[in-house]
């Protein structure tokens, strides 16, 4: 929970494995016998919401002060509502926890999630149906990925057509969570919807060719996508009666965890956020994207006229730690000294370091090249260290630029994760991108971004109420009206990025 000054005033959590042991999950998931199929029980998510709200109520949290509410869900996961469930969702008994009312509402009890990799045949079929992987990326922002929702839906339809026909609505995890608060089926937002291999990201409508390749009648089951700042309506009476929420509390569209993190980090056009963890992840704010076979283009959750790109590199901190152990006796101080002892550009020596099969690009092994572009078997220790770090960051810049990213004079790099504490590593990052690097604390950034987006949505909603009032009092929308629209839009953007004081 945050206040109008964007200050966090309450924070809490529920841990699936520890707090809900009856579901017997490991890391909140079930890993099936084929080791490819990975799911989560839908009722666990509902019960977790019951649990966190009861916990807040017992601690005296004042729900009546909440003016707007939004949230995030893990991307790519999907929830399947059984026919007739909307009536139960609209009128649950406030005397019961929500999970008890909804226990018979799901045609698929265990939801496929982002870790699932069991849909290789569906991915091939989708790419073939639309003219190839690059064409699919040009339509939806990504080539076919096994975890993406369209391919998961296609698998359910092909293996259990009767289950698919019994389903009246398919939600993403994010829109499913929003539905619980709304008391009705919440629409999928543009940003999370662009991680499904189904949304035409340019016009922000479902791609008919992609829908047809996955399952019949799919558009009706998905509903119409909406801008990520949309106010969906007031909170369900269930929450007013059970917890004391104000009936005027607005539900702002929920989105995916990655888009919500972009909002939580308060990225601006031209900025890069880099998480230097077990995997290295880049979030990019892009004006004119060029979808490629590696990486993902998503609709921007903050500004629906722009885009965000996501790049993930599997060989992150574990690769750096391995080279540290081999070349610097396991010492980060020695590692940093070696990095400082070599020059930027490493005298033309370059390396690609992939201990495990990389995502971006799909490659494995360690490959070293000297200044004459000849492959060599080893480097001196200090050359090896710089080749690793420069190679990792050059790959990030090259792949970012393939997706349409451009380094601008105002570009900032916001670094987080374990390696962001090493100033020598950050100096190489700054050199490669020719931009200043800042470190940020992004603990729970998706949750924080959701709170920011709740303010954003409410601000947009109030702005359009003002526009409507003004338009009704004008005989024709002249230049002053257009200037008002422009001013309100600018204020919305400034507010989201800097808070009330910035306006």
Tab-separated table of C-alpha atoms in Angstrom:
chain	number	residue	atom	x	y	z
A	1	UNK	CA	0.000	0.000	0.000
A	2	UNK	CA	1.294	3.473	-0.895
A	3	UNK	CA	0.052	6.985	-0.166
A	4	UNK	CA	-0.363	9.893	-2.579
A	5	UNK	CA	3.306	10.793	-2.154
A	6	UNK	CA	4.220	7.294	-3.431
A	7	UNK	CA	5.549	6.294	0.008
A	8	UNK	CA	5.110	2.654	1.026
A	9	UNK	CA	2.904	2.587	4.127
A	10	UNK	CA	2.182	-1.153	4.371
A	11	UNK	CA	3.838	-4.302	3.069
A	12	UNK	CA	3.189	-7.980	3.698
A	13	UNK	CA	3.212	-11.344	1.948
A	14	UNK	CA	1.970	-14.912	1.903
A	15	UNK	CA	4.372	-17.751	1.044
A	16	UNK	CA	2.642	-20.529	-0.897
A	17	UNK	CA	4.670	-23.519	0.333
A	18	UNK	CA	4.944	-22.412	3.956
A	19	UNK	CA	1.572	-20.743	4.565
A	20	UNK	CA	-0.549	-23.063	2.392
A	21	UNK	CA	1.054	-26.481	2.966
A	22	UNK	CA	-2.184	-28.311	2.171
A	23	UNK	CA	-1.537	-27.759	-1.563
A	24	UNK	CA	1.836	-29.579	-1.314
A	25	UNK	CA	3.596	-27.332	-3.844
A	26	UNK	CA	7.329	-26.848	-4.225
A	27	UNK	CA	8.130	-23.245	-5.024
A	28	UNK	CA	4.397	-22.722	-5.502
A	29	UNK	CA	4.231	-25.225	-8.381
A	30	UNK	CA	3.677	-28.866	-9.323
A	31	UNK	CA	6.347	-30.447	-11.530
A	32	UNK	CA	4.669	-33.280	-13.419
A	33	UNK	CA	6.165	-36.654	-14.292
A	34	UNK	CA	7.363	-35.631	-17.762
A	35	UNK	CA	9.452	-32.835	-16.139
A	36	UNK	CA	8.100	-30.518	-18.858
A	37	UNK	CA	4.579	-29.847	-17.603
A	38	UNK	CA	4.547	-27.392	-14.684
A	39	UNK	CA	1.351	-26.037	-13.126
A	40	UNK	CA	-0.041	-24.265	-10.070
A	41	UNK	CA	-3.367	-24.961	-8.328
A	42	UNK	CA	-5.807	-22.139	-9.023
A	43	UNK	CA	-7.501	-22.433	-5.630
A	44	UNK	CA	-4.132	-21.910	-3.933
A	45	UNK	CA	-3.979	-18.449	-5.479
A	46	UNK	CA	-7.537	-17.652	-4.331
A	47	UNK	CA	-6.861	-18.945	-0.833
A	48	UNK	CA	-3.632	-16.920	-0.687
A	49	UNK	CA	-5.671	-13.775	-1.414
A	50	UNK	CA	-8.109	-14.708	1.361
A	51	UNK	CA	-5.182	-15.260	3.704
A	52	UNK	CA	-3.385	-11.974	3.011
A	53	UNK	CA	-6.573	-9.908	3.368
A	54	UNK	CA	-7.526	-11.638	6.640
A	55	UNK	CA	-3.993	-11.021	7.869
A	56	UNK	CA	-4.216	-7.317	7.024
A	57	UNK	CA	-7.646	-7.068	8.650
A	58	UNK	CA	-6.371	-8.651	11.879
A	59	UNK	CA	-3.491	-6.143	11.957
A	60	UNK	CA	-5.919	-3.231	11.688
A	61	UNK	CA	-5.304	-2.161	8.088
A	62	UNK	CA	-7.944	0.429	7.167
A	63	UNK	CA	-9.382	-0.855	3.887
A	64	UNK	CA	-11.889	2.010	3.745
A	65	UNK	CA	-9.057	4.411	2.836
A	66	UNK	CA	-8.075	2.509	-0.317
A	67	UNK	CA	-9.055	4.659	-3.305
A	68	UNK	CA	-7.728	2.446	-6.123
A	69	UNK	CA	-6.274	-1.023	-6.413
A	70	UNK	CA	-4.207	-2.784	-9.050
A	71	UNK	CA	-1.929	-5.796	-9.213
A	72	UNK	CA	0.369	-8.080	-11.163
A	73	UNK	CA	0.466	-11.780	-11.958
A	74	UNK	CA	3.209	-14.019	-13.251
A	75	UNK	CA	3.245	-13.648	-17.028
A	76	UNK	CA	2.029	-16.332	-19.442
A	77	UNK	CA	0.021	-18.383	-16.905
A	78	UNK	CA	-3.654	-18.965	-17.683
A	79	UNK	CA	-6.890	-19.681	-15.775
A	80	UNK	CA	-9.934	-21.455	-17.236
A	81	UNK	CA	-13.389	-20.482	-15.915
A	82	UNK	CA	-16.145	-23.091	-16.197
A	83	UNK	CA	-19.454	-22.159	-17.824
A	84	UNK	CA	-21.756	-20.395	-15.356
A	85	UNK	CA	-18.932	-19.296	-13.054
A	86	UNK	CA	-19.509	-15.600	-13.626
A	87	UNK	CA	-22.745	-15.750	-11.602
A	88	UNK	CA	-20.877	-17.200	-8.616
A	89	UNK	CA	-18.108	-14.628	-9.054
A	90	UNK	CA	-20.685	-11.813	-8.991
A	91	UNK	CA	-22.475	-12.979	-5.848
A	92	UNK	CA	-20.184	-14.844	-3.448
A	93	UNK	CA	-21.327	-15.041	0.162
A	94	UNK	CA	-19.486	-12.479	2.298
A	95	UNK	CA	-19.807	-14.977	5.171
A	96	UNK	CA	-17.361	-17.333	3.437
A	97	UNK	CA	-13.727	-17.029	2.300
A	98	UNK	CA	-13.708	-16.550	-1.456
A	99	UNK	CA	-11.945	-19.856	-2.199
A	100	UNK	CA	-14.893	-21.762	-0.732
A	101	UNK	CA	-17.361	-20.046	-3.045
A	102	UNK	CA	-15.198	-20.533	-6.148
A	103	UNK	CA	-13.986	-24.099	-5.632
A	104	UNK	CA	-16.143	-25.510	-8.465
A	105	UNK	CA	-15.576	-22.622	-10.902
A	106	UNK	CA	-12.543	-23.808	-12.856
A	107	UNK	CA	-12.580	-26.256	-15.761
A	108	UNK	CA	-8.802	-26.689	-15.375
A	109	UNK	CA	-7.873	-27.008	-11.712
A	110	UNK	CA	-4.105	-26.693	-12.203
A	111	UNK	CA	-3.038	-23.728	-14.316
A	112	UNK	CA	-0.176	-23.953	-16.816
A	113	UNK	CA	2.439	-21.354	-15.843
A	114	UNK	CA	5.558	-19.652	-17.189
A	115	UNK	CA	7.849	-22.568	-16.262
A	116	UNK	CA	5.969	-25.028	-18.497
A	117	UNK	CA	7.844	-26.297	-21.577
A	118	UNK	CA	5.512	-29.006	-22.842
A	119	UNK	CA	4.104	-27.297	-25.964
A	120	UNK	CA	6.891	-27.674	-28.553
A	121	UNK	CA	4.534	-29.153	-31.168
A	122	UNK	CA	1.992	-26.353	-30.657
A	123	UNK	CA	4.730	-23.743	-31.101
A	124	UNK	CA	5.825	-25.297	-34.394
A	125	UNK	CA	2.235	-25.436	-35.608
A	126	UNK	CA	1.585	-21.783	-34.724
A	127	UNK	CA	4.708	-20.529	-36.483
A	128	UNK	CA	3.897	-22.605	-39.551
A	129	UNK	CA	0.296	-21.345	-39.620
A	130	UNK	CA	1.303	-17.676	-39.772
A	131	UNK	CA	4.283	-17.953	-42.119
A	132	UNK	CA	7.263	-18.583	-39.875
A	133	UNK	CA	8.874	-17.537	-36.616
A	134	UNK	CA	9.890	-14.051	-37.730
A	135	UNK	CA	6.440	-13.298	-39.096
A	136	UNK	CA	4.884	-14.404	-35.805
A	137	UNK	CA	7.330	-12.112	-33.962
A	138	UNK	CA	6.380	-9.255	-36.286
A	139	UNK	CA	2.710	-9.763	-35.387
A	140	UNK	CA	2.869	-10.564	-31.660
A	141	UNK	CA	6.278	-9.259	-30.533
A	142	UNK	CA	7.790	-12.720	-29.963
A	143	UNK	CA	8.374	-15.934	-31.860
A	144	UNK	CA	6.476	-18.948	-30.461
A	145	UNK	CA	7.522	-19.836	-26.923
A	146	UNK	CA	6.408	-22.945	-25.082
A	147	UNK	CA	5.270	-21.032	-22.007
A	148	UNK	CA	3.231	-18.472	-23.964
A	149	UNK	CA	-0.508	-18.648	-23.402
A	150	UNK	CA	-1.674	-19.245	-26.970
A	151	UNK	CA	0.366	-22.430	-27.194
A	152	UNK	CA	-0.875	-23.590	-23.784
A	153	UNK	CA	-4.477	-23.047	-24.905
A	154	UNK	CA	-3.759	-24.993	-28.100
A	155	UNK	CA	-2.449	-27.909	-26.029
A	156	UNK	CA	-5.547	-27.973	-23.817
A	157	UNK	CA	-7.826	-27.834	-26.853
A	158	UNK	CA	-5.982	-30.653	-28.666
A	159	UNK	CA	-5.717	-32.948	-25.634
A	160	UNK	CA	-9.012	-32.141	-23.849
A	161	UNK	CA	-11.456	-30.569	-26.317
A	162	UNK	CA	-14.375	-31.235	-23.958
A	163	UNK	CA	-12.620	-29.211	-21.205
A	164	UNK	CA	-12.022	-26.384	-23.669
A	165	UNK	CA	-15.679	-26.393	-24.749
A	166	UNK	CA	-16.758	-26.313	-21.091
A	167	UNK	CA	-14.676	-23.135	-20.566
A	168	UNK	CA	-16.527	-19.823	-20.917
A	169	UNK	CA	-13.611	-17.480	-20.170
A	170	UNK	CA	-9.816	-17.753	-20.284
A	171	UNK	CA	-7.914	-15.305	-18.086
A	172	UNK	CA	-4.251	-14.578	-17.635
A	173	UNK	CA	-3.103	-14.850	-14.021
A	174	UNK	CA	-3.226	-11.047	-13.878
A	175	UNK	CA	-6.759	-10.633	-15.237
A	176	UNK	CA	-7.879	-13.608	-13.120
A	177	UNK	CA	-6.700	-11.796	-9.971
A	178	UNK	CA	-8.410	-8.597	-11.147
A	179	UNK	CA	-11.612	-10.593	-11.699
A	180	UNK	CA	-11.615	-11.673	-8.057
A	181	UNK	CA	-11.665	-8.030	-6.938
A	182	UNK	CA	-14.043	-6.882	-9.666
A	183	UNK	CA	-16.653	-9.605	-9.175
A	184	UNK	CA	-16.785	-10.038	-12.961
A	185	UNK	CA	-14.495	-11.266	-15.707
A	186	UNK	CA	-11.761	-8.652	-16.015
A	187	UNK	CA	-10.335	-7.936	-19.471
A	188	UNK	CA	-6.736	-8.708	-20.350
A	189	UNK	CA	-4.568	-5.575	-20.529
A	190	UNK	CA	-2.453	-4.768	-23.591
A	191	UNK	CA	0.872	-5.254	-21.837
A	192	UNK	CA	0.320	-8.707	-20.344
A	193	UNK	CA	-1.703	-9.665	-23.404
A	194	UNK	CA	1.345	-9.117	-25.596
A	195	UNK	CA	3.034	-12.082	-23.882
A	196	UNK	CA	0.598	-14.624	-25.330
A	197	UNK	CA	1.600	-15.006	-29.020
A	198	UNK	CA	-1.978	-13.873	-29.725
A	199	UNK	CA	-2.122	-10.056	-29.591
A	200	UNK	CA	-1.401	-7.954	-32.662
A	201	UNK	CA	0.833	-5.482	-30.832
A	202	UNK	CA	0.564	-2.652	-33.382
A	203	UNK	CA	-3.229	-2.332	-33.490
A	204	UNK	CA	-3.660	-3.908	-30.023
A	205	UNK	CA	-6.325	-6.359	-31.116
A	206	UNK	CA	-6.312	-10.154	-31.186
A	207	UNK	CA	-4.653	-11.577	-34.295
A	208	UNK	CA	-7.270	-13.642	-36.126
A	209	UNK	CA	-4.651	-15.880	-37.759
A	210	UNK	CA	-3.033	-16.640	-34.386
A	211	UNK	CA	-6.377	-17.298	-32.689
A	212	UNK	CA	-7.483	-19.636	-35.478
A	213	UNK	CA	-4.201	-21.563	-35.267
A	214	UNK	CA	-4.701	-22.229	-31.539
A	215	UNK	CA	-8.379	-23.074	-30.950
A	216	UNK	CA	-11.889	-22.352	-32.329
A	217	UNK	CA	-14.028	-19.620	-30.794
A	218	UNK	CA	-11.061	-18.298	-28.841
A	219	UNK	CA	-11.743	-14.579	-29.245
A	220	UNK	CA	-15.028	-14.863	-27.373
A	221	UNK	CA	-13.337	-16.729	-24.520
A	222	UNK	CA	-10.609	-14.063	-24.188
A	223	UNK	CA	-12.767	-10.910	-24.286
A	224	UNK	CA	-11.537	-7.569	-25.625
A	225	UNK	CA	-8.082	-6.353	-24.491
A	226	UNK	CA	-7.868	-2.916	-22.830
A	227	UNK	CA	-5.203	-0.263	-22.136
A	228	UNK	CA	-3.137	-1.078	-19.058
A	229	UNK	CA	-4.269	2.046	-17.204
A	230	UNK	CA	-7.981	1.260	-17.646
A	231	UNK	CA	-10.301	1.598	-14.680
A	232	UNK	CA	-12.386	-1.579	-14.873
A	233	UNK	CA	-15.028	-0.535	-12.382
A	234	UNK	CA	-15.692	-0.378	-8.630
A	235	UNK	CA	-14.643	-3.114	-6.242
A	236	UNK	CA	-17.018	-6.041	-5.736
A	237	UNK	CA	-19.524	-5.572	-2.875
A	238	UNK	CA	-18.073	-8.760	-1.370
A	239	UNK	CA	-14.959	-6.834	-0.281
A	240	UNK	CA	-16.927	-3.928	1.140
A	241	UNK	CA	-19.039	-6.288	3.218
A	242	UNK	CA	-16.265	-8.613	4.370
A	243	UNK	CA	-13.277	-6.259	4.745
A	244	UNK	CA	-14.671	-2.727	4.787
A	245	UNK	CA	-13.423	-1.453	1.416
A	246	UNK	CA	-15.128	1.721	0.239
A	247	UNK	CA	-17.691	0.955	-2.505
A	248	UNK	CA	-15.987	3.768	-4.469
A	249	UNK	CA	-12.615	1.953	-4.570
A	250	UNK	CA	-11.624	1.572	-8.240
A	251	UNK	CA	-10.087	-1.540	-9.793
A	252	UNK	CA	-7.383	-0.640	-12.313
A	253	UNK	CA	-6.442	-3.299	-14.880
A	254	UNK	CA	-3.888	-5.793	-13.569
A	255	UNK	CA	-0.821	-6.610	-15.690
A	256	UNK	CA	2.105	-9.032	-15.831
A	257	UNK	CA	4.946	-9.075	-13.329
A	258	UNK	CA	7.543	-7.857	-15.849
A	259	UNK	CA	5.506	-4.857	-17.081
A	260	UNK	CA	4.657	-4.028	-13.459
A	261	UNK	CA	8.374	-4.083	-12.634
A	262	UNK	CA	9.029	-1.571	-15.413
A	263	UNK	CA	6.454	0.704	-13.778
A	264	UNK	CA	7.975	0.073	-10.334
A	265	UNK	CA	11.439	1.090	-11.551
A	266	UNK	CA	9.922	4.271	-13.069
A	267	UNK	CA	11.683	3.820	-16.382
A	268	UNK	CA	11.452	6.605	-18.935
A	269	UNK	CA	11.981	6.668	-22.693
A	270	UNK	CA	15.530	5.606	-23.534
A	271	UNK	CA	16.200	4.087	-20.103
A	272	UNK	CA	17.456	0.562	-19.493
A	273	UNK	CA	16.950	-1.493	-16.364
A	274	UNK	CA	19.395	-4.359	-15.959
A	275	UNK	CA	19.008	-7.040	-13.336
A	276	UNK	CA	22.381	-8.750	-12.841
A	277	UNK	CA	21.350	-11.933	-11.076
A	278	UNK	CA	21.440	-15.666	-11.715
A	279	UNK	CA	19.995	-14.722	-15.074
A	280	UNK	CA	20.644	-11.255	-16.475
A	281	UNK	CA	17.429	-9.498	-17.550
A	282	UNK	CA	17.022	-6.244	-19.501
A	283	UNK	CA	13.934	-4.034	-19.478
A	284	UNK	CA	13.914	-1.412	-22.224
A	285	UNK	CA	11.583	1.491	-23.021
A	286	UNK	CA	11.318	1.565	-26.845
A	287	UNK	CA	9.582	4.015	-29.174
A	288	UNK	CA	9.916	2.129	-32.475
A	289	UNK	CA	10.468	-1.602	-31.884
A	290	UNK	CA	11.703	-4.108	-34.447
A	291	UNK	CA	10.690	-7.579	-33.192
A	292	UNK	CA	13.360	-10.242	-33.647
A	293	UNK	CA	13.762	-13.973	-33.087
A	294	UNK	CA	15.428	-13.313	-29.744
A	295	UNK	CA	13.803	-11.234	-27.024
A	296	UNK	CA	10.268	-9.973	-26.552
A	297	UNK	CA	8.411	-6.793	-27.459
A	298	UNK	CA	5.512	-5.973	-25.142
A	299	UNK	CA	3.109	-3.047	-25.044
A	300	UNK	CA	4.285	-0.486	-22.498
A	301	UNK	CA	2.151	-0.582	-19.320
A	302	UNK	CA	2.744	3.098	-18.551
A	303	UNK	CA	2.445	4.678	-21.999
A	304	UNK	CA	0.218	2.736	-24.415
A	305	UNK	CA	1.743	4.580	-27.399
A	306	UNK	CA	5.187	3.056	-26.772
A	307	UNK	CA	6.640	-0.378	-26.097
A	308	UNK	CA	8.878	-2.242	-23.713
A	309	UNK	CA	11.397	-4.905	-24.642
A	310	UNK	CA	12.501	-7.795	-22.500
A	311	UNK	CA	15.732	-9.730	-22.957
A	312	UNK	CA	16.839	-12.604	-20.757
A	313	UNK	CA	20.344	-14.105	-20.624
A	314	UNK	CA	20.655	-17.356	-18.707
A	315	UNK	CA	24.440	-17.204	-18.194
A	316	UNK	CA	24.589	-14.407	-15.620
A	317	UNK	CA	26.034	-14.442	-12.134
A	318	UNK	CA	26.892	-18.157	-12.090
A	319	UNK	CA	29.113	-17.644	-15.142
A	320	UNK	CA	30.766	-14.608	-13.538
A	321	UNK	CA	31.336	-16.560	-10.335
A	322	UNK	CA	32.905	-19.449	-12.263
A	323	UNK	CA	35.420	-17.164	-13.987
A	324	UNK	CA	36.049	-15.411	-10.638
A	325	UNK	CA	36.883	-18.789	-9.071
A	326	UNK	CA	39.096	-19.845	-11.985
A	327	UNK	CA	40.947	-16.562	-12.522
A	328	UNK	CA	40.773	-14.606	-9.236
A	329	UNK	CA	41.036	-17.275	-6.506
A	330	UNK	CA	37.353	-16.840	-5.709
A	331	UNK	CA	37.879	-13.195	-4.664
A	332	UNK	CA	35.784	-10.341	-6.008
A	333	UNK	CA	38.516	-7.906	-4.932
A	334	UNK	CA	41.045	-9.753	-7.082
A	335	UNK	CA	38.480	-9.931	-9.881
A	336	UNK	CA	37.986	-6.150	-9.737
A	337	UNK	CA	41.742	-5.470	-9.696
A	338	UNK	CA	42.206	-7.641	-12.780
A	339	UNK	CA	39.370	-5.791	-14.511
A	340	UNK	CA	41.026	-2.449	-13.714
A	341	UNK	CA	44.409	-3.622	-14.978
A	342	UNK	CA	43.143	-4.084	-18.545
A	343	UNK	CA	42.017	-1.439	-21.020
A	344	UNK	CA	38.531	-0.882	-22.391
A	345	UNK	CA	38.189	-2.948	-25.551
A	346	UNK	CA	40.606	-5.577	-24.163
A	347	UNK	CA	43.035	-4.936	-27.063
A	348	UNK	CA	40.600	-6.664	-29.398
A	349	UNK	CA	40.278	-9.887	-27.387
A	350	UNK	CA	36.676	-11.042	-27.141
A	351	UNK	CA	34.893	-13.986	-25.534
A	352	UNK	CA	31.454	-15.636	-25.463
A	353	UNK	CA	30.829	-17.512	-22.219
A	354	UNK	CA	27.896	-19.940	-22.022
A	355	UNK	CA	28.204	-22.657	-19.378
A	356	UNK	CA	24.593	-23.671	-20.005
A	357	UNK	CA	22.481	-23.379	-23.145
A	358	UNK	CA	21.868	-19.663	-23.579
A	359	UNK	CA	18.470	-18.124	-24.351
A	360	UNK	CA	19.774	-15.081	-26.227
A	361	UNK	CA	21.159	-16.453	-28.526
A	362	UNK	CA	20.630	-20.222	-28.407
A	363	UNK	CA	24.275	-21.253	-27.970
A	364	UNK	CA	26.520	-23.096	-25.530
A	365	UNK	CA	30.240	-23.319	-24.762
A	366	UNK	CA	33.116	-20.875	-24.273
A	367	UNK	CA	34.476	-19.267	-27.437
A	368	UNK	CA	37.520	-16.947	-27.381
A	369	UNK	CA	38.811	-14.789	-30.239
A	370	UNK	CA	41.994	-12.694	-30.340
A	371	UNK	CA	42.485	-9.312	-31.974
A	372	UNK	CA	43.042	-10.996	-35.374
A	373	UNK	CA	39.651	-12.751	-35.090
A	374	UNK	CA	41.331	-16.124	-34.635
A	375	UNK	CA	39.792	-18.611	-32.231
A	376	UNK	CA	42.087	-19.379	-29.284
A	377	UNK	CA	41.872	-21.904	-26.460
A	378	UNK	CA	42.645	-19.598	-23.536
A	379	UNK	CA	43.419	-16.050	-22.396
A	380	UNK	CA	45.660	-14.698	-19.629
A	381	UNK	CA	43.604	-14.414	-16.445
A	382	UNK	CA	43.089	-10.659	-16.515
A	383	UNK	CA	42.215	-10.760	-20.237
A	384	UNK	CA	39.741	-13.582	-19.538
A	385	UNK	CA	37.972	-11.525	-16.874
A	386	UNK	CA	37.557	-8.463	-19.089
A	387	UNK	CA	36.559	-10.604	-22.081
A	388	UNK	CA	33.776	-12.133	-19.990
A	389	UNK	CA	32.370	-8.846	-18.680
A	390	UNK	CA	32.715	-6.893	-21.921
A	391	UNK	CA	31.292	-9.802	-23.919
A	392	UNK	CA	28.241	-10.067	-21.654
A	393	UNK	CA	27.465	-6.345	-21.890
A	394	UNK	CA	28.188	-6.037	-25.617
A	395	UNK	CA	25.760	-8.902	-26.250
A	396	UNK	CA	23.124	-7.024	-24.269
A	397	UNK	CA	23.610	-3.843	-26.280
A	398	UNK	CA	23.659	-5.656	-29.644
A	399	UNK	CA	20.475	-7.602	-28.931
A	400	UNK	CA	18.762	-4.503	-27.515
A	401	UNK	CA	19.556	-2.563	-30.689
A	402	UNK	CA	18.260	-5.447	-32.826
A	403	UNK	CA	14.905	-4.922	-31.086
A	404	UNK	CA	14.919	-1.220	-31.974
A	405	UNK	CA	16.533	0.259	-28.864
A	406	UNK	CA	18.563	3.443	-29.324
A	407	UNK	CA	20.976	4.931	-26.795
A	408	UNK	CA	19.986	8.584	-26.329
A	409	UNK	CA	21.782	11.545	-24.744
A	410	UNK	CA	19.403	11.248	-21.763
A	411	UNK	CA	19.705	7.447	-21.450
A	412	UNK	CA	20.185	6.126	-17.924
A	413	UNK	CA	21.070	2.563	-16.984
A	414	UNK	CA	19.408	1.405	-13.773
A	415	UNK	CA	21.237	-1.633	-12.390
A	416	UNK	CA	20.083	-4.018	-9.725
A	417	UNK	CA	21.007	-7.513	-8.555
A	418	UNK	CA	24.148	-8.966	-6.995
A	419	UNK	CA	26.727	-7.738	-9.540
A	420	UNK	CA	25.390	-4.172	-9.293
A	421	UNK	CA	27.388	-3.833	-6.063
A	422	UNK	CA	30.672	-4.143	-8.002
A	423	UNK	CA	31.712	-0.685	-9.255
A	424	UNK	CA	34.333	-2.062	-11.673
A	425	UNK	CA	31.713	-4.225	-13.398
A	426	UNK	CA	29.363	-1.225	-13.576
A	427	UNK	CA	32.141	0.870	-15.141
A	428	UNK	CA	32.384	-1.633	-18.009
A	429	UNK	CA	28.593	-1.501	-18.357
A	430	UNK	CA	28.776	2.293	-18.581
A	431	UNK	CA	31.603	2.130	-21.137
A	432	UNK	CA	29.798	-0.329	-23.406
A	433	UNK	CA	26.526	1.655	-23.468
A	434	UNK	CA	28.212	5.064	-23.214
A	435	UNK	CA	25.675	6.063	-20.569
A	436	UNK	CA	25.631	6.750	-16.815
A	437	UNK	CA	24.788	3.824	-14.539
A	438	UNK	CA	22.776	4.107	-11.337
A	439	UNK	CA	22.059	1.377	-8.834
A	440	UNK	CA	18.506	0.956	-7.565
A	441	UNK	CA	16.823	-1.034	-4.842
A	442	UNK	CA	13.952	-2.792	-6.576
A	443	UNK	CA	12.774	-5.179	-3.882
A	444	UNK	CA	9.220	-6.199	-4.791
A	445	UNK	CA	9.286	-3.931	-7.854
A	446	UNK	CA	6.270	-5.650	-9.473
A	447	UNK	CA	4.189	-5.076	-6.329
A	448	UNK	CA	5.352	-1.454	-6.046
A	449	UNK	CA	4.708	-0.895	-9.756
A	450	UNK	CA	1.168	-2.184	-9.288
A	451	UNK	CA	0.562	0.404	-6.580
A	452	UNK	CA	1.943	3.145	-8.850
A	453	UNK	CA	-0.329	1.929	-11.627
A	454	UNK	CA	-3.346	2.132	-9.336
A	455	UNK	CA	-2.616	5.858	-8.900
A	456	UNK	CA	-1.992	6.163	-12.657
A	457	UNK	CA	-5.334	4.573	-13.516
A	458	UNK	CA	-7.272	6.681	-11.035
A	459	UNK	CA	-5.555	9.841	-12.310
A	460	UNK	CA	-6.427	8.964	-15.909
A	461	UNK	CA	-10.008	8.214	-14.869
A	462	UNK	CA	-10.372	11.562	-13.093
A	463	UNK	CA	-8.774	13.336	-16.058
A	464	UNK	CA	-11.301	11.918	-18.493
A	465	UNK	CA	-14.178	12.806	-16.178
A	466	UNK	CA	-12.879	16.378	-16.318
A	467	UNK	CA	-12.580	16.162	-20.125
A	468	UNK	CA	-16.127	14.840	-20.390
A	469	UNK	CA	-17.457	17.659	-18.209
A	470	UNK	CA	-15.574	20.223	-20.306
A	471	UNK	CA	-16.701	18.715	-23.636
A	472	UNK	CA	-20.346	18.779	-22.534
A	473	UNK	CA	-20.034	22.489	-21.790
A	474	UNK	CA	-18.401	23.306	-25.170
A	475	UNK	CA	-20.285	23.851	-28.406
A	476	UNK	CA	-17.278	22.486	-30.343
A	477	UNK	CA	-13.852	21.176	-29.280
A	478	UNK	CA	-11.612	24.048	-30.253
A	479	UNK	CA	-7.891	24.661	-29.610
A	480	UNK	CA	-8.395	25.233	-25.867
A	481	UNK	CA	-10.017	21.803	-25.563
A	482	UNK	CA	-7.135	20.169	-27.462
A	483	UNK	CA	-4.652	22.010	-25.239
A	484	UNK	CA	-6.479	20.703	-22.152
A	485	UNK	CA	-6.209	17.124	-23.443
A	486	UNK	CA	-2.477	17.618	-24.068
A	487	UNK	CA	-1.927	19.198	-20.633
A	488	UNK	CA	-3.776	16.426	-18.790
A	489	UNK	CA	-1.846	13.753	-20.675
A	490	UNK	CA	1.467	15.430	-19.777
A	491	UNK	CA	0.427	15.714	-16.124
A	492	UNK	CA	-0.476	12.031	-16.037
A	493	UNK	CA	2.948	11.054	-17.354
A	494	UNK	CA	4.783	13.396	-14.959
A	495	UNK	CA	2.715	12.150	-12.006
A	496	UNK	CA	3.487	8.489	-12.698
A	497	UNK	CA	7.205	9.161	-13.062
A	498	UNK	CA	7.766	11.681	-10.297
A	499	UNK	CA	4.731	11.959	-8.025
A	500	UNK	CA	2.616	14.984	-7.073
A	501	UNK	CA	5.624	17.209	-6.291
A	502	UNK	CA	6.879	16.815	-9.875
A	503	UNK	CA	3.621	18.207	-11.274
